[in-house]
Short mmCIF file of C-alpha atoms in Angstrom, two decimals:
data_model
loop_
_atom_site.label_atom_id
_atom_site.label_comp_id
_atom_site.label_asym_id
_atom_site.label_seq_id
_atom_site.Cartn_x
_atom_site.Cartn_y
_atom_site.Cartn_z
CA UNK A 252 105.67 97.69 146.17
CA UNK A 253 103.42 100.14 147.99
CA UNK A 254 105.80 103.20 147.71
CA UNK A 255 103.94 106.42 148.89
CA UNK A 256 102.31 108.21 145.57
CA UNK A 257 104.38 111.31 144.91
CA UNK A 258 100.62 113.62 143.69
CA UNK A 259 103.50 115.75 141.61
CA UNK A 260 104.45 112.55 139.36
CA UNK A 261 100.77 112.32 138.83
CA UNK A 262 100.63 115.83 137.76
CA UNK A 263 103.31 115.13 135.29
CA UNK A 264 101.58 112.45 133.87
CA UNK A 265 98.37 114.01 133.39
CA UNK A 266 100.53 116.88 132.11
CA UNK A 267 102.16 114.27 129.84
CA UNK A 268 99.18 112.74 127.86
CA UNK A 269 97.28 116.75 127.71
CA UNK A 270 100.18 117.76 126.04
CA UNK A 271 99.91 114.56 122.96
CA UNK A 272 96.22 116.13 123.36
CA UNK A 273 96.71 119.43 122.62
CA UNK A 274 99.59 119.11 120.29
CA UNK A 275 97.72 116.50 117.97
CA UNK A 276 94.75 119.13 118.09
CA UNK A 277 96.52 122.24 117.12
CA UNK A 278 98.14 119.73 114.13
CA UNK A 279 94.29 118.91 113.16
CA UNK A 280 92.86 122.68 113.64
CA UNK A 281 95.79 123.91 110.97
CA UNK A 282 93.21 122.18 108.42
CA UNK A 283 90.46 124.54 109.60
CA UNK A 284 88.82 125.96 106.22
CA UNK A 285 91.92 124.12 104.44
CA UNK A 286 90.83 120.32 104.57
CA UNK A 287 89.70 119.00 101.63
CA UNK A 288 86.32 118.78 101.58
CA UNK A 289 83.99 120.71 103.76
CA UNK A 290 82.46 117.84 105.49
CA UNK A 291 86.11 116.59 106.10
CA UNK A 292 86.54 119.91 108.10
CA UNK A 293 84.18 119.54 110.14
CA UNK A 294 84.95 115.73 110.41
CA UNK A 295 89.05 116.92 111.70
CA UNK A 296 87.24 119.84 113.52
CA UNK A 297 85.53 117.27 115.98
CA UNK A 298 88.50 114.91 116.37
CA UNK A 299 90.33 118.38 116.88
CA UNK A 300 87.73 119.49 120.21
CA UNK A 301 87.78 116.02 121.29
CA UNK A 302 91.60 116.35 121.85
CA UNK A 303 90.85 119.79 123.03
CA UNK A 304 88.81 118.21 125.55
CA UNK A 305 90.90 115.51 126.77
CA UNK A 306 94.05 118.24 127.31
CA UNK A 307 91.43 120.38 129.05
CA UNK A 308 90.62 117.68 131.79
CA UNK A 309 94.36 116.52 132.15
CA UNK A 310 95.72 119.67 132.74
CA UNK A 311 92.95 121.09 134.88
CA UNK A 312 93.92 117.84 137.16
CA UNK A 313 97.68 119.02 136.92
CA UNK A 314 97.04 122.23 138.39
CA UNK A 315 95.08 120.62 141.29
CA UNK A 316 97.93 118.39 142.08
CA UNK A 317 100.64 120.94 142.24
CA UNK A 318 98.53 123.43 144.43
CA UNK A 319 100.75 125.95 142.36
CA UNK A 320 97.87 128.32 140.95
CA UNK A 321 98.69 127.39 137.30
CA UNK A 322 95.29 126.48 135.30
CA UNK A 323 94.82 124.85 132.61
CA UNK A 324 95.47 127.98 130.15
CA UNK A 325 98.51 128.35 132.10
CA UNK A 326 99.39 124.84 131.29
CA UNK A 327 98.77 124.67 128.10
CA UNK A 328 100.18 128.13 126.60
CA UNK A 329 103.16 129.43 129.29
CA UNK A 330 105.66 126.65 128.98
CA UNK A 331 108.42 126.57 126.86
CA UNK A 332 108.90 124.21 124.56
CA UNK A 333 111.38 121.80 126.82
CA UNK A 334 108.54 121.62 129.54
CA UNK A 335 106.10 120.04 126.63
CA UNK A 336 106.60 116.26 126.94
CA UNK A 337 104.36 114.89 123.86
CA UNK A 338 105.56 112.06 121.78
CA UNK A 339 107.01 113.55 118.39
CA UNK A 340 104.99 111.99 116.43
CA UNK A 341 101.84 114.20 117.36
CA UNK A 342 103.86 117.44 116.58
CA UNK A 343 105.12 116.18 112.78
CA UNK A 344 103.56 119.00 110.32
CA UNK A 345 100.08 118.47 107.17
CA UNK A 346 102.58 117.94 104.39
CA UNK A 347 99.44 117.04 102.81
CA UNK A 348 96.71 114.92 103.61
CA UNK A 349 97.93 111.97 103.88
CA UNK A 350 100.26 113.36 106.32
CA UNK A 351 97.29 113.92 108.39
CA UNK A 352 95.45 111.00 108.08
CA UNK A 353 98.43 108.86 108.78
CA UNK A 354 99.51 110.75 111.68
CA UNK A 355 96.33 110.08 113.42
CA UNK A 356 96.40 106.49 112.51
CA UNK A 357 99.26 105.66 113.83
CA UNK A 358 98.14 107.57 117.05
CA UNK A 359 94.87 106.48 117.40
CA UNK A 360 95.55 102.92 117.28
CA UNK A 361 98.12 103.58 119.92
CA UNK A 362 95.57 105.54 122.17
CA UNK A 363 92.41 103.79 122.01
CA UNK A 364 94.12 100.90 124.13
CA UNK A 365 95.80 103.00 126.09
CA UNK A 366 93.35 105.12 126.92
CA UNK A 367 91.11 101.53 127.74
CA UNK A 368 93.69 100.80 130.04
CA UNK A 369 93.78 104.29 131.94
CA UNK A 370 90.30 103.36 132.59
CA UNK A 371 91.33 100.75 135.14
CA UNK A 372 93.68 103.16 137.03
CA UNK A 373 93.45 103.70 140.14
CA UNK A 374 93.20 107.16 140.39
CA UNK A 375 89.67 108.33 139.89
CA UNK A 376 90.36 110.43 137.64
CA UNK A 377 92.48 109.09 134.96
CA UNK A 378 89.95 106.57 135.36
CA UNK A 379 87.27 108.41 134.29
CA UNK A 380 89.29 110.23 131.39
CA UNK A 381 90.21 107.14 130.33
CA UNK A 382 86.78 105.78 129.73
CA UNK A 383 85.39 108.80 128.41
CA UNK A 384 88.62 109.00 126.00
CA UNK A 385 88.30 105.52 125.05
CA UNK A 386 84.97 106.46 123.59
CA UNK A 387 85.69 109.61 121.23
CA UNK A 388 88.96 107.74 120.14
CA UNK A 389 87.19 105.23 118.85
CA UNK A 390 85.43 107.17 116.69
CA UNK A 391 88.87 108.91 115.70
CA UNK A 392 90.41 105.13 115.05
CA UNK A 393 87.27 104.44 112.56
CA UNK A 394 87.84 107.58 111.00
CA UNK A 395 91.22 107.32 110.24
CA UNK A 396 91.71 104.32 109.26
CA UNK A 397 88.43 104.30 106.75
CA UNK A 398 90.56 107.45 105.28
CA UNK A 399 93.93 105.36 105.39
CA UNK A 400 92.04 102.49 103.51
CA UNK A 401 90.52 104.92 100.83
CA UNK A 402 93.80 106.25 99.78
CA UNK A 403 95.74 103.62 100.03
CA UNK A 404 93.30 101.58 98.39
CA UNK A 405 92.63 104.40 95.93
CA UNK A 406 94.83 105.93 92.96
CA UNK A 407 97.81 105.41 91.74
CA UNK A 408 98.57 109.04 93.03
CA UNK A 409 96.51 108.87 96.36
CA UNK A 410 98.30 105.30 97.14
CA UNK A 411 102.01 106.75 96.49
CA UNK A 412 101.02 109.83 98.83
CA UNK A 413 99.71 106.92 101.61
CA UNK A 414 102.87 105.26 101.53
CA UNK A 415 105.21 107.93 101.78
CA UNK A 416 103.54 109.30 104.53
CA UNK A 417 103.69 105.93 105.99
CA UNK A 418 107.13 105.39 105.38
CA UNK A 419 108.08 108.90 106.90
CA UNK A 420 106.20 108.95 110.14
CA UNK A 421 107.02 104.74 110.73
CA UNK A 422 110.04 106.28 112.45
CA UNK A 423 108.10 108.68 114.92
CA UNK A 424 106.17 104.94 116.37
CA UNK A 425 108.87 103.42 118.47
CA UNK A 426 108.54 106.10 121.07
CA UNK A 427 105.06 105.73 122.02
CA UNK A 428 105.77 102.37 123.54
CA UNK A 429 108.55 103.12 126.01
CA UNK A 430 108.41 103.40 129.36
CA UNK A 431 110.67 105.75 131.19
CA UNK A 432 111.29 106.41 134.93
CA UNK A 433 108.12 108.29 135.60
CA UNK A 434 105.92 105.36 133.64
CA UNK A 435 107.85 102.65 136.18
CA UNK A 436 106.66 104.17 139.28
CA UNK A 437 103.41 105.00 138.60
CA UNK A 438 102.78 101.37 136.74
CA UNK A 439 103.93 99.98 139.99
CA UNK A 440 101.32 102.05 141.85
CA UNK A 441 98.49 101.11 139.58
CA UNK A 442 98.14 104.58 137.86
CA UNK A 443 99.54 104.48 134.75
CA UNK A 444 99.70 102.46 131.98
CA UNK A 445 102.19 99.98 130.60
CA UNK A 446 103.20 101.33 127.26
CA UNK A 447 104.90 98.47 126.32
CA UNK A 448 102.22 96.13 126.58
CA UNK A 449 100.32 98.22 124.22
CA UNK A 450 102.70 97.34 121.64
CA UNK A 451 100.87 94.15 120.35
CA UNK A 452 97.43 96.01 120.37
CA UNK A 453 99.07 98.00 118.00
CA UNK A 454 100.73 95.98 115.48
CA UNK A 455 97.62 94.11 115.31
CA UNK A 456 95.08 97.23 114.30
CA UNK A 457 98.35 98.82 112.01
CA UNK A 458 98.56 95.79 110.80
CA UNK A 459 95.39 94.62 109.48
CA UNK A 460 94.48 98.34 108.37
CA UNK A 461 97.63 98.60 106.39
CA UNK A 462 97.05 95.34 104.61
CA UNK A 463 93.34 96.38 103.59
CA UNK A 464 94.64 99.58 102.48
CA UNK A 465 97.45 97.62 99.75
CA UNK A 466 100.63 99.49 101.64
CA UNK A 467 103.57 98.06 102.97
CA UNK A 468 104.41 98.19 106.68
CA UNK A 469 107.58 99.70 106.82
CA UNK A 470 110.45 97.80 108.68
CA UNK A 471 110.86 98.54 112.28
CA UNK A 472 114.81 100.15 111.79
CA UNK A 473 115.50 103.46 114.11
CA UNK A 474 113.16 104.90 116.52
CA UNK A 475 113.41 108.71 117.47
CA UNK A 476 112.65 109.57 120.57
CA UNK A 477 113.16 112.57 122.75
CA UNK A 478 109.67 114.10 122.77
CA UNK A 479 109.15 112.99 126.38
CA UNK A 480 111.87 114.14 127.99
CA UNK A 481 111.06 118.39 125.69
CA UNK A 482 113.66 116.74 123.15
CA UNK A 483 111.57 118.09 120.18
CA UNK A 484 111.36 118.24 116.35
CA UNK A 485 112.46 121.68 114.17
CA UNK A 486 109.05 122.23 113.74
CA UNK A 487 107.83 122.08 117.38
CA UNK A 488 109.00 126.19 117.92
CA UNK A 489 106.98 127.09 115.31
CA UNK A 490 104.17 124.94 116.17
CA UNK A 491 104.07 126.67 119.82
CA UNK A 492 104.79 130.14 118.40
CA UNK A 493 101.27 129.98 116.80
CA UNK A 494 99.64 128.22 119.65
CA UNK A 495 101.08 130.50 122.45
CA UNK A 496 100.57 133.41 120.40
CA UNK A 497 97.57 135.34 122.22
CA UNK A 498 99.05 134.51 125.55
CA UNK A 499 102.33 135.71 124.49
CA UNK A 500 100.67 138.97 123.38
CA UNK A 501 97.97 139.53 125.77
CA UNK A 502 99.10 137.72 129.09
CA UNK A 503 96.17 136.27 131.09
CA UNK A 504 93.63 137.22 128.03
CA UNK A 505 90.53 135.69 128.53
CA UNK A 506 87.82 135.08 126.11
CA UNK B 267 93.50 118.77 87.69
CA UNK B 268 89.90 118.22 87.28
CA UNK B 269 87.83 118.31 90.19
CA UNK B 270 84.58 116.13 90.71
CA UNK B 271 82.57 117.11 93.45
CA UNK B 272 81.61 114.08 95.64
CA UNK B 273 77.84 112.29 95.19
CA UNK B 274 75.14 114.23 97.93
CA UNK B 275 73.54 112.07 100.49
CA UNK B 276 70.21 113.39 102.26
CA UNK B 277 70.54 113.13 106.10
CA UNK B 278 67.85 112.00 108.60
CA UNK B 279 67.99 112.18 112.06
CA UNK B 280 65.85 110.52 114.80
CA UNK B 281 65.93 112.49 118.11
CA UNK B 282 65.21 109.86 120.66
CA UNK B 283 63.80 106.33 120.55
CA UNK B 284 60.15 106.74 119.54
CA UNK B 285 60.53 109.67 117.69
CA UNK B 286 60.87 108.78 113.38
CA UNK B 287 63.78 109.81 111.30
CA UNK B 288 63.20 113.80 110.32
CA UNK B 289 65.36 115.39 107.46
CA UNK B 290 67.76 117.70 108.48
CA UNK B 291 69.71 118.56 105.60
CA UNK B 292 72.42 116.82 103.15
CA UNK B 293 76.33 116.06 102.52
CA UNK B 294 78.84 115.73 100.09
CA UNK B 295 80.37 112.00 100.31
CA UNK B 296 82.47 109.53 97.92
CA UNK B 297 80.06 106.91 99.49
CA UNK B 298 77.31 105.78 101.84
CA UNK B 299 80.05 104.89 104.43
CA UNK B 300 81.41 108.37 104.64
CA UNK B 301 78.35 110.07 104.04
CA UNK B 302 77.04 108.34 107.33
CA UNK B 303 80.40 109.75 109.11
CA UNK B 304 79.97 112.98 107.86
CA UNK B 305 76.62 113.44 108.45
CA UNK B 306 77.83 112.47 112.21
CA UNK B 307 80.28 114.75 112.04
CA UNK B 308 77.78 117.90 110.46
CA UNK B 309 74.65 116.80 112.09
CA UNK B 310 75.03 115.67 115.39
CA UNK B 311 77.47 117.62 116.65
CA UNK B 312 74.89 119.21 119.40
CA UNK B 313 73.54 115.47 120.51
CA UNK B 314 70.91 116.00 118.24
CA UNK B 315 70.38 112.53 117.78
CA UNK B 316 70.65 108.63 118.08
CA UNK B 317 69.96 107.29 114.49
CA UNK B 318 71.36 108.42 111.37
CA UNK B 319 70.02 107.70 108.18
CA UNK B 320 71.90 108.72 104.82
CA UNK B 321 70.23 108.39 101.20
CA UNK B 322 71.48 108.82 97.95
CA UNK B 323 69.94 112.00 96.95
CA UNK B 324 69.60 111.26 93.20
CA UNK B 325 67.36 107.83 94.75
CA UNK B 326 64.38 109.91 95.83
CA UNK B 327 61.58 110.55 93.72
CA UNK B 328 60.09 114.20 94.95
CA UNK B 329 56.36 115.66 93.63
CA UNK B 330 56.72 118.37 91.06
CA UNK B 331 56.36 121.63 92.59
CA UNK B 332 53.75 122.67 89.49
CA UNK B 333 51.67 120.29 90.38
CA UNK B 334 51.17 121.82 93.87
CA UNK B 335 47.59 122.68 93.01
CA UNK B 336 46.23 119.52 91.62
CA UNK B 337 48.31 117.74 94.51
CA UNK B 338 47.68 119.15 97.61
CA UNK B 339 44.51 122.36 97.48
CA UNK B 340 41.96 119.66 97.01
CA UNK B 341 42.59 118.11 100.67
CA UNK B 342 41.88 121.75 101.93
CA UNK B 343 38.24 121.62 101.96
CA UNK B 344 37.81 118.07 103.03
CA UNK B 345 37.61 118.85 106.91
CA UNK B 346 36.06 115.89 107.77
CA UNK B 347 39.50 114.18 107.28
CA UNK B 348 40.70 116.11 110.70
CA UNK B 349 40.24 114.12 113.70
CA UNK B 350 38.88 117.37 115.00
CA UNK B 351 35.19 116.31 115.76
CA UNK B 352 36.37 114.10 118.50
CA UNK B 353 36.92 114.55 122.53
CA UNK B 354 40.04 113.30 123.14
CA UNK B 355 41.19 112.14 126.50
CA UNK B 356 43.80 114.24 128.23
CA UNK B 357 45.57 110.89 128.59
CA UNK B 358 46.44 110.94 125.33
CA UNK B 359 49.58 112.32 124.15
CA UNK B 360 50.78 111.90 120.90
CA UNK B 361 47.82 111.82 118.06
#
């Protein structure tokens, strides 16, 4: 199928994966002064401007491909919350640490391979992204799961946090792996990525983390989903309320 | 709940192949593993570098700053120690 590429599903796309970007990084950047341990700060701080990054480049693209006039600040801090299509896993709050570390497990083991496999898109690019992506996330993966091994592996205390944070987010997971409408057309064009053939990547790293770390992979029972269709979480309003925030107040503020 | 504050590691950097490792400062870490991230993390965050080393602070044995005098002022009249009486050739570099 050589259907003619429609630039405006690419634009959604890119819009798509900047949004689990940026969402992820305003999650990390909450622990800014708060993490803790200083050099853990600075540690979340970098995975945080990575993110940061990888938003900035996707939804720069966006606004190229609609010819609209929206940038990337427009992008990423004038939409209301039903036009932000991130997985909801990215937007769950810190209950505590572990929260946090979890969180960007079970992300990062999900986006290393799929940002390895944006590297062979065919649009330039994503391509390019996905290379450069692949790189930092690896780092984030490492990270992550040393910290998901530590507690887990650690106290009594620290191991009972791991697992319930485990246990809560297991249900956020399912979504990341399926492919909708959008996904379908531009897989067939040889732009995006098959989510669902990312699944095995997956279980494999969550697997063999979870097992050094002494917790228990949860069943796979219900799957939310909604996130990429703006079906959000409770705590996605307030999440945007302090992201949009200077925008909101100062319209087309720049620094 | 009692706090302990995590072991310090001393962090050294090298540049650029070629160069040796040069301290640049320390972090707090549970162990070497982590110290290496976070010295990463702290360090390098500038592309200062392509080699990190960490060390266990409390595993280096320094000079006693008293003994400054007896240590070091002697050297300060030996000139002759200075490769300074030589021509060197504007073809070399690094000496």
């Amino acid at each position: 199928m050589s259907a003619v590429i429609d630039k405006a599903d690419i634009a959604s796309y890119a819009i798509r994966w900047g949004d689990d970007a940026l969402i992820l990084s305003h999650r990390l950047a909450e622990w800014c002064a708060d993490a803790p341990e200083l050099e853990e700060d600075m540690a979340l701080m970098n995975l945080a401007l990575d993110l940061v990054g990888q938003a900035r480049t996707l939804y720069t693209y966006a606004g190229e491909l609609e010819g609209r006039g929206r940038d990337e600040d427009a992008i990423a801090f004038t939409r209301e919350e039903r036009d932000y299509k991130n997985a909801l896993l990215v937007e769950q709050p810190n209950e505590d640490f572990a929260y946090a570390v979890a969180r960007q497990f079970l992300y990062d083991a999900f986006s290393l391979p799929f940002y390895q496999a944006l590297a062979s898109s065919k649009d330039a690019t994503l391509a390019a992204l996905g290379e450069k992506a692949a790189k930092e996330v690896r780092y984030h993966l490492k990270h992550s799961a040393d910290w998901l091994i530590r507690l887990g592996d650690g106290t009594d205390e620290s191991h009972r946090r791991m697992q319930a944070a485990i246990d809560e987010l297991w249900t956020y997971t399912g979504e990341l792996f399926v492919n909708d409408d959008l996904d379908r057309r531009l897989i067939a064009a040889g732009i995006g990525v098959d989510l669902a053939a990312l699944k095995s990547a997956w279980n494999d790293t969550v697997s063999t983390v979870l097992k050094e770390a002494t917790l228990q992979r949860p069943a796979d029972g219900w799957m939310a989903t909604g996130g990429r269709e703006g079906r959000h979480s409770e705590y996605m309003g307030y999440l945007l309320a302090e992201l949009q925030y200077m925008q909101r107040a100062y319209p087309n503020m720049k620094w | 709940m009692s706090r302990k504050e995590w072991p310090l590691y001393e962090v050294f950097i090298r540049s650029r192949n070629g160069l040796n490792h040069i301290h640049v400062g320390s972090v707090h870490a549970p162990d070497p593993k982590m110290a290496l991230e976070n010295a990463r993390d702290a360090y390098t965050r500038r592309g200062e570098g392509v080699s990190i080393w960490v060390v266990a602070s409390n595993a280096i044995t320094a000079s006693d700053p008293g003994e400054k005098e007896s240590l070091f002022e002697p050297l300060a009249e030996k000139v002759y120690r200075h490769p300074t009486f030589y021509d060197i050739p504007d073809e070399v570099k690094n000496i």
